[in-house]
XYZ file of C-alpha atoms in Angstrom:
569
model
C 111.601 178.117 106.251
C 111.032 181.801 105.926
C 112.226 181.705 102.316
C 109.297 179.300 101.359
C 106.252 180.680 100.281
C 103.101 179.411 101.886
C 101.593 177.821 98.577
C 104.953 175.870 98.458
C 104.542 174.463 101.902
C 101.142 173.534 101.164
C 102.091 171.643 98.059
C 104.884 169.892 99.764
C 102.648 168.969 102.633
C 99.907 167.298 100.368
C 102.634 165.637 98.471
C 104.352 164.068 101.570
C 101.281 163.126 103.100
C 99.965 161.704 99.812
C 103.065 159.662 99.649
C 102.853 158.125 103.025
C 99.145 157.446 102.467
C 99.764 155.710 98.968
C 102.495 153.628 100.509
C 100.035 152.227 103.000
C 97.854 151.079 100.228
C 100.786 149.860 98.315
C 101.932 147.837 101.171
C 98.867 145.546 100.626
C 99.231 145.454 96.729
C 102.619 145.898 95.412
C 104.165 142.741 94.051
C 106.154 140.855 96.581
C 110.048 140.701 95.973
C 111.647 137.438 96.587
C 114.197 139.060 99.076
C 111.322 140.087 101.419
C 110.302 136.442 102.494
C 114.212 135.596 102.870
C 114.704 138.586 105.227
C 111.561 137.474 107.210
C 112.535 134.159 107.392
C 115.799 135.020 109.084
C 113.920 137.278 111.276
C 111.653 134.463 112.268
C 114.609 132.200 112.975
C 115.948 134.686 115.721
C 112.629 134.902 117.028
C 112.385 130.970 117.369
C 115.943 130.542 118.770
C 117.795 129.822 115.767
C 120.930 131.486 114.945
C 121.765 133.251 111.737
C 124.266 131.722 109.475
C 124.560 128.593 111.567
C 121.092 127.280 111.591
C 119.558 129.632 109.014
C 121.208 130.585 105.862
C 121.863 134.162 105.173
C 124.721 136.267 103.163
C 123.634 139.668 104.902
C 124.595 141.404 107.893
C 122.479 140.425 110.724
C 121.677 143.843 112.517
C 118.185 144.480 110.672
C 117.032 140.860 111.424
C 118.054 141.162 114.922
C 115.954 144.380 115.397
C 113.016 143.020 113.541
C 112.735 139.702 114.997
C 110.935 140.858 118.222
C 108.294 142.321 115.788
C 108.140 139.017 113.697
C 107.367 137.134 116.592
C 104.773 139.623 118.091
C 102.895 139.717 114.656
C 103.015 135.796 114.551
C 102.322 133.443 111.864
C 99.887 135.090 109.363
C 99.652 135.121 105.756
C 99.529 138.870 105.477
C 102.988 139.271 107.151
C 104.570 140.886 104.349
C 102.203 144.058 104.032
C 102.213 144.140 107.881
C 105.987 144.191 108.417
C 105.981 146.618 105.177
C 103.954 149.201 107.220
C 106.854 148.791 110.218
C 109.015 150.262 107.338
C 107.265 153.464 107.213
C 109.355 155.381 109.986
C 112.439 154.385 108.158
C 111.034 156.121 105.020
C 110.519 159.033 106.983
C 113.755 159.240 108.291
C 115.246 159.047 105.002
C 112.989 161.921 103.946
C 114.157 163.942 106.918
C 117.708 163.283 106.327
C 117.231 164.387 102.842
C 115.535 167.692 103.973
C 118.394 168.465 106.365
C 121.116 167.743 103.768
C 119.468 170.068 101.427
C 119.013 172.912 104.058
C 122.623 172.505 105.222
C 124.329 172.558 101.742
C 122.065 174.868 100.151
C 118.600 176.170 101.611
C 115.669 175.306 103.613
C 113.569 175.439 100.213
C 116.095 173.220 98.449
C 115.776 170.836 101.120
C 112.113 170.874 101.486
C 111.593 170.071 97.450
C 114.457 167.505 97.790
C 112.338 165.629 100.254
C 109.288 166.037 98.085
C 111.041 164.693 94.912
C 112.875 161.663 96.488
C 109.488 160.744 98.304
C 107.869 160.148 94.710
C 110.839 159.148 93.053
C 109.580 155.736 91.689
C 112.556 153.434 91.805
C 113.196 155.015 95.391
C 109.432 154.935 96.508
C 109.011 151.112 95.441
C 112.293 149.495 96.711
C 111.997 151.283 99.838
C 108.405 150.035 100.326
C 109.667 146.527 100.354
C 110.608 144.695 103.575
C 114.296 144.460 103.441
C 117.684 145.428 104.990
C 118.429 148.163 102.777
C 115.397 150.139 104.470
C 117.614 150.502 107.499
C 120.909 150.736 105.811
C 120.042 153.766 103.720
C 118.756 156.041 106.659
C 121.412 154.929 108.906
C 124.119 155.951 106.296
C 122.268 159.209 105.454
C 121.773 160.062 109.184
C 125.592 159.729 109.772
C 126.153 161.768 106.953
C 123.781 164.558 108.474
C 125.662 164.388 111.631
C 128.942 164.973 110.102
C 127.990 168.220 107.979
C 125.459 169.775 110.341
C 128.148 171.635 112.052
C 131.922 171.830 112.616
C 133.468 168.485 112.869
C 134.132 168.403 116.387
C 135.434 165.005 118.374
C 132.063 164.506 119.498
C 130.427 164.734 116.237
C 133.262 162.688 114.382
C 132.435 159.941 117.145
C 128.670 160.292 116.852
C 128.620 160.118 113.071
C 131.107 156.810 113.253
C 128.590 155.114 115.606
C 125.912 155.684 113.204
C 127.770 154.649 110.296
C 128.961 151.530 112.196
C 125.419 150.622 112.619
C 125.086 150.815 108.726
C 127.851 148.447 108.790
C 126.056 146.089 110.861
C 123.195 146.261 108.152
C 125.158 145.987 105.114
C 128.547 145.464 104.020
C 128.051 147.872 101.083
C 128.686 150.564 103.586
C 132.290 149.964 103.065
C 131.996 151.184 99.491
C 130.141 154.240 100.810
C 132.909 155.068 103.084
C 135.725 154.428 100.682
C 133.955 157.059 98.163
C 133.131 159.499 100.701
C 136.813 159.557 101.771
C 137.828 159.947 98.283
C 135.525 162.880 97.788
C 136.584 164.631 100.937
C 140.406 164.321 99.765
C 139.128 165.970 96.377
C 137.373 168.761 98.390
C 140.282 169.377 100.554
C 142.423 169.661 97.201
C 140.178 172.177 95.770
C 139.544 174.172 99.035
C 142.513 173.384 101.426
C 142.777 174.385 104.988
C 145.858 176.240 106.090
C 148.486 173.373 106.731
C 149.944 173.051 110.112
C 150.716 170.561 112.640
C 147.602 171.501 115.029
C 145.227 171.145 111.912
C 146.954 167.838 111.031
C 146.791 166.732 114.626
C 143.104 167.485 114.776
C 142.182 165.955 111.554
C 143.967 162.601 112.705
C 142.046 162.733 116.064
C 138.624 162.985 114.290
C 139.633 160.381 111.857
C 140.437 158.035 114.764
C 137.146 158.728 116.657
C 135.306 158.222 113.443
C 137.043 154.765 113.048
C 136.287 153.897 116.501
C 132.841 154.832 116.230
C 132.482 152.760 112.937
C 134.096 149.623 114.634
C 131.865 149.698 117.697
C 128.813 147.927 116.357
C 130.583 145.206 114.123
C 132.717 144.395 116.853
C 129.756 143.923 119.257
C 128.014 141.714 116.405
C 131.280 139.506 116.056
C 131.660 139.018 119.779
C 128.011 137.983 119.931
C 128.416 135.230 117.347
C 131.522 134.049 118.700
C 129.818 133.775 122.001
C 127.134 131.654 120.588
C 129.925 129.321 118.781
C 128.914 130.663 115.442
C 132.030 132.709 114.432
C 133.034 130.671 111.454
C 129.681 130.522 110.204
C 129.070 134.271 110.962
C 132.404 135.026 108.633
C 131.650 132.606 106.059
C 127.781 134.068 105.593
C 128.651 137.819 105.596
C 132.218 137.508 103.604
C 133.663 134.212 102.279
C 130.321 133.240 100.664
C 130.029 136.383 98.727
C 133.544 136.221 97.219
C 133.302 134.453 94.094
C 135.729 135.013 91.169
C 134.355 136.135 87.880
C 130.918 136.453 88.950
C 128.345 139.260 87.615
C 130.067 142.373 86.329
C 133.546 140.977 87.186
C 133.046 138.699 84.163
C 133.023 141.676 81.541
C 136.807 142.146 81.775
C 139.139 144.905 82.556
C 137.639 147.567 80.373
C 134.223 147.500 82.364
C 136.342 148.799 85.360
C 137.103 152.057 83.369
C 133.552 153.208 84.165
C 134.527 154.396 87.775
C 137.344 156.403 86.709
C 135.119 157.785 83.927
C 132.215 158.573 86.291
C 134.451 160.035 88.844
C 136.396 162.228 86.367
C 132.958 163.981 85.369
C 132.042 164.139 89.049
C 135.559 165.800 90.009
C 134.976 168.232 87.083
C 131.594 169.218 88.281
C 132.720 169.461 91.887
C 135.639 172.066 90.728
C 132.971 174.068 89.215
C 130.846 173.865 92.199
C 133.856 174.690 94.654
C 134.765 177.726 92.578
C 131.172 179.103 92.690
C 130.466 178.531 96.448
C 132.464 181.719 98.248
C 132.496 179.969 101.575
C 135.159 177.333 101.592
C 133.900 175.202 104.562
C 130.421 175.093 102.614
C 132.241 174.396 99.368
C 134.017 171.243 101.016
C 130.848 169.915 102.503
C 128.961 170.486 99.178
C 131.826 168.580 97.257
C 132.145 165.709 99.894
C 128.479 164.911 99.821
C 127.743 165.390 96.270
C 130.841 163.900 94.749
C 130.810 161.184 97.247
C 127.163 160.042 95.866
C 128.605 160.244 92.071
C 131.838 158.325 93.164
C 129.484 155.526 94.985
C 127.464 155.199 91.793
C 130.575 155.009 89.765
C 132.001 152.352 91.949
C 128.815 150.352 91.779
C 128.771 150.644 87.974
C 132.534 149.673 87.386
C 133.680 147.930 90.503
C 130.922 146.131 92.354
C 130.059 142.596 90.959
C 126.439 142.450 91.594
C 124.065 145.391 91.292
C 120.749 145.366 92.548
C 118.089 147.943 92.695
C 118.391 148.690 96.542
C 122.046 149.407 96.298
C 121.033 152.836 95.173
C 118.827 153.619 97.938
C 121.245 155.880 99.759
C 122.084 157.527 96.199
C 118.439 158.844 95.456
C 118.340 161.294 98.278
C 121.603 163.094 97.215
C 120.377 163.108 93.648
C 117.230 164.838 94.801
C 119.343 167.220 96.575
C 121.179 168.244 93.436
C 117.993 168.229 91.342
C 116.223 170.439 93.905
C 119.016 173.000 94.229
C 119.570 173.292 90.381
C 115.783 173.574 90.076
C 115.278 176.483 92.126
C 118.547 178.045 91.932
C 117.845 180.288 88.950
C 114.489 181.374 90.374
C 113.954 184.522 92.375
C 113.702 183.683 96.370
C 110.019 184.865 96.848
C 108.673 182.907 93.564
C 106.763 179.852 93.466
C 109.061 176.936 92.393
C 107.437 175.783 89.107
C 110.179 173.763 87.914
C 110.312 171.392 91.118
C 106.554 171.347 91.210
C 106.511 170.067 87.309
C 108.959 167.482 88.079
C 106.832 166.461 91.155
C 103.888 165.962 88.766
C 105.976 163.889 86.205
C 107.059 161.481 89.237
C 103.515 161.042 90.536
C 102.073 160.214 87.051
C 105.358 157.690 86.514
C 104.611 156.204 89.893
C 100.840 155.664 89.633
C 101.083 154.500 85.773
C 104.155 152.355 86.398
C 102.519 150.396 89.161
C 98.808 151.103 89.546
C 97.687 150.815 92.962
C 94.276 149.381 92.190
C 95.994 146.292 90.788
C 96.598 143.945 93.518
C 99.891 142.021 92.799
C 100.319 140.807 96.460
C 97.676 138.489 96.607
C 99.326 135.523 95.297
C 101.896 135.606 97.954
C 99.080 135.774 100.622
C 97.428 132.907 99.194
C 100.618 130.985 99.061
C 101.328 131.503 102.609
C 97.965 130.756 103.468
C 98.291 127.226 102.010
C 101.795 126.884 103.638
C 99.986 127.625 107.176
C 97.114 125.235 106.132
C 99.126 122.311 104.854
C 102.222 122.326 107.367
C 102.620 122.434 111.133
C 105.318 124.348 112.985
C 107.332 121.076 113.066
C 107.200 120.020 109.375
C 110.222 121.006 107.533
C 109.866 122.521 104.099
C 111.872 122.676 100.625
C 112.032 126.188 99.164
C 114.235 128.559 97.169
C 115.409 130.917 99.739
C 112.809 131.131 102.604
C 109.691 132.240 100.930
C 107.623 129.845 103.212
C 108.789 132.048 105.824
C 107.448 130.142 108.961
C 108.994 126.762 108.628
C 112.564 125.215 108.961
C 113.974 124.549 105.656
C 115.204 121.190 104.618
C 118.318 122.301 102.441
C 120.433 124.818 104.304
C 121.560 126.674 101.356
C 119.451 129.583 100.070
C 119.311 129.555 96.307
C 119.861 132.972 95.450
C 122.352 133.914 92.728
C 125.661 133.485 94.506
C 124.728 130.135 95.803
C 123.513 129.122 92.438
C 126.767 130.162 91.064
C 128.589 127.854 93.942
C 126.273 124.937 92.935
C 127.249 125.239 89.221
C 131.011 125.439 89.847
C 130.756 122.477 92.394
C 131.664 124.622 95.458
C 128.631 123.429 97.190
C 127.245 120.034 96.707
C 123.899 119.512 95.237
C 122.748 117.263 98.223
C 118.873 118.183 98.230
C 117.829 114.633 97.931
C 119.557 113.586 101.114
C 118.214 116.380 102.887
C 114.748 115.896 101.879
C 115.105 112.340 103.039
C 116.922 112.992 106.394
C 114.514 115.649 107.529
C 111.556 113.508 106.128
C 110.361 116.683 104.231
C 106.959 116.114 102.661
C 106.177 119.612 101.251
C 108.063 121.450 98.711
C 107.462 124.669 96.543
C 106.302 124.052 92.717
C 108.969 123.222 90.133
C 111.586 126.093 88.905
C 113.992 126.061 86.484
C 116.538 127.811 88.896
C 116.802 124.476 90.958
C 120.071 122.563 90.603
C 119.828 119.486 88.136
C 119.822 116.685 90.698
C 117.628 118.034 93.444
C 115.089 119.441 90.519
C 114.968 115.696 89.317
C 114.236 114.204 92.599
C 111.418 116.830 93.442
C 110.020 115.994 90.110
C 109.892 112.391 90.511
C 108.824 112.086 94.233
C 106.289 114.971 94.568
C 103.214 115.950 93.160
C 101.559 119.433 93.021
C 98.625 120.269 95.271
C 97.765 123.730 94.064
C 100.732 126.368 95.099
C 102.771 123.721 96.545
C 104.106 120.069 96.060
C 103.838 117.189 98.568
C 105.649 114.013 98.567
C 103.835 111.479 96.557
C 103.761 109.457 93.279
C 101.214 109.078 90.328
C 100.727 105.327 89.783
C 99.004 103.641 86.662
C 96.001 102.039 87.786
C 95.502 98.444 86.007
C 92.532 96.781 87.969
C 93.549 93.440 90.031
C 97.082 93.729 88.773
C 99.904 94.996 90.812
C 101.615 98.088 90.035
C 104.970 99.122 91.447
C 105.770 102.760 92.426
C 108.697 104.488 93.918
C 108.575 106.435 97.247
C 111.326 108.796 97.862
C 110.616 110.217 101.178
C 109.426 107.919 104.169
C 106.149 108.830 105.596
C 102.714 107.945 106.056
C 100.688 108.008 102.591
C 97.042 107.394 101.337
C 95.949 106.466 97.808
C 93.523 108.914 96.082
C 92.269 109.355 92.687
C 93.989 111.840 90.384
C 92.176 114.936 90.149
C 94.010 116.252 87.234
C 92.790 113.286 85.098
C 89.534 112.992 83.254
C 87.050 111.066 85.115
C 83.435 110.096 84.425
C 80.904 112.397 85.858
C 79.825 110.182 88.831
C 83.625 109.147 89.485
C 83.959 111.344 92.334
C 87.353 112.512 91.781
C 89.547 113.387 94.424
C 87.625 111.082 97.025
C 89.938 108.169 98.517
C 89.796 105.233 95.801
C 89.405 101.520 96.228
C 93.248 101.019 95.901
C 94.780 99.238 98.739
C 98.342 98.722 99.498
C 99.344 95.239 98.956
C 101.012 94.357 102.419
C 102.656 91.167 101.024
C 104.976 93.366 99.021
C 105.792 96.347 101.463
C 109.018 96.250 103.714
C 108.455 94.854 107.213
C 108.976 98.010 108.987
C 106.069 99.694 106.933
C 102.977 99.943 109.292
C 99.294 100.854 109.114
C 98.864 104.672 110.806
C 95.277 105.758 110.964
C 93.648 105.802 107.408
C 97.294 105.488 105.944
C 100.187 103.409 105.815
C 103.832 104.259 106.648
C 105.875 103.593 103.531
C 109.727 103.567 103.628
C 111.820 105.000 100.858
C 112.016 102.751 97.976
C 109.853 100.420 95.952
C 106.271 99.384 96.682
C 103.376 97.721 95.110
C 99.674 98.855 94.795
C 96.682 96.658 93.851
C 93.415 98.207 93.133
C 90.361 95.974 92.449
C 88.795 98.865 90.442
C 89.507 102.019 89.267
C 87.904 104.676 87.112
C 90.903 107.151 87.270
C 94.785 107.059 87.702
C 95.779 106.982 91.138
C 98.200 108.876 93.358
C 99.996 107.731 96.303
C 100.256 110.880 98.398
C 101.394 112.169 101.961
C 98.457 111.573 104.043
C 98.323 114.549 105.959
C 97.768 116.771 102.944
C 94.736 114.599 102.100
C 93.532 115.184 105.698
C 93.976 119.018 105.426
C 92.077 119.264 102.181
C 95.068 119.318 99.554
C 94.646 116.851 96.674
C 96.909 116.307 93.627
C 96.316 118.607 90.802
C 98.323 119.038 87.537
C 100.194 122.319 86.485
C 100.374 123.717 83.463
C 103.233 122.169 81.216
C 103.855 119.509 83.887
C 105.165 116.092 82.572
C 104.068 113.056 84.099
C 106.681 110.422 84.764
C 105.159 106.897 85.061
C 107.300 104.352 87.112
C 106.969 100.581 86.193
C 108.770 97.623 87.401
C-alpha cells in the first residue's frame, strides 16, 4: 500500500470499522425480510432431523442451510434469533470486502482496491441486503473468492481447479451461479478476441486442460449434495425443489414478451464497447484480458438479469456491487496524481454514509415486531404443535401446509398446478395456531382460516365466535378437532364489571355433542363439525376457543378491519 497516503488509510480504517459497528446495531433494529425466517426455518429443520425439500419446503440450493443448521441448533429457540444469526453473517460481509480489495488491487492498484472496499461497504443496497440472514450472503463471497483465485495469477491447472471448487460451492448455495458462469465465459471470449494469445496447439491444449479442471472443480460440491440426497431417499424432492418448482412458463419478466429480451444484447453491447476502449488503453495484454473478463462479466450479468432472468430480487445483485465499486474507485482516483489525497472517492463515501443513515435510521427499531411475534409463537405453542404460516416465519414449529407461499408457489396455486389443500392439512395435523389473515393466501384456505380461527394478538387460534342468547341453544361449527373452552369475547364492549376475558358461565350442552367428545380438564374435546352451546346468562358475546391458548394467556381480540361471521343453525 505504498501508494496510499496515511490520511487515506486512516479514513478507510475509520469507514470500515464504522460500517462493521453500525451493522451490529442494524442487526437488532433493521426490518426483517420475509426470506430470513424462511431460511432459518429450513436450517432449523436440518437441526431437528427433517430433510430439506422432502420434509420441509424450500426452492433454494441446500449448502447454506446445511452449514448454518448447527449454529441454529446451538442458538436454540429464542425470539431474537434473527438478529443473532445476522451477526453470524458479519464474517461473510468481511470476506466480500476483502475480495473487493483484492480484485481492485489486482486489476488496477492497491489504492483502487482499498477505496473499492470502502465504497462497497457503505453502498446502501449492498449494506442492507447483505445484513439480512439469507443464502446470498454466502453465495456472493464464494463467487467473488472464485474470481479472485482465478485472476490473482497465471491460470495454472491448480489455480483453475481451486477456482472451480469454490465456484462449485457457490452453485451449492444458489443456482444463479449458472448465470454468473455463463456471463463470465462470454466476457472471457470477448477478452480473448480483443487481446488474443498466439494461436497454437499447445495453447489450445493448455486452455482445454484448464477448462476441464475448472469444470471438474465446479461439479464436486453439487455432485456431493446430489449423492447425499439420493442416499437419504430424497432425490426426486431435491430435483423438484431446486429445479422443477422454479421453472414456470410466463412468470415474472417472461410475461413482458420478446421485446424485453433485447435488454440483454443492448446492455452487453454497451459493455463490449467500453471493454474495447479499456483493452486498448491497457498496455499489458494479460492485465487487459483480466480487466475485461471481470468488468464485462459483471456488466453482462446485470444485463442477463434484466433481460433474461424471470424473477429479479435485490439479493441477485450482491456479487455485482463489489465489481461496480472496483470500477468506480478506479475511475475516481485514475486522473489524480499518485501522492494526492483521493477527494473524489472520499466525497462519494460521504454521500453513501448520508444515504444509508437517512434511508434507514438506526435509531428506529423496525425489528421489534418480528421479535414480539416470535415471542408469542414460543409462548403459545409447544415443540410438538404444528402451525400454519406463509413460508416459515414461525421458524421453530413444523408447518401444517407443506408448500411455502412464496411467489412461485402462489403462481402454481393460481394455475392449479398445486392444490389448495390447506383446510384438509389443518384438520389432518390438528393445527390450532395460525398467523393472521393475509390477502396473499389462496382463497379456499383463506376462507377456512377466517371461519374457524380467531385472532389472539399477533396470531390466530382455532375457535368460533358465538352469538350469546341466554337459556337458548346456539349452534356453532368447529373446523379443527381439539380441546376447547368458552370465554367472553374481549373484542366486544362489555359493562365495566363484566370481567371481560374471564371464563364465562357458558356450558357445552352434552346432549348435543358427538359421543366421542369428552371432558378434558377445564375444557372439552370437540370433533370437527356442528355443536351447540347454551349459556344461562351472558354479558358479552362468547368465543369457543382452543383451551391451551386460554391457559397460556392468549384471549380472543379483534383486529382492525376484521369481519366477524356468525354461524347460525
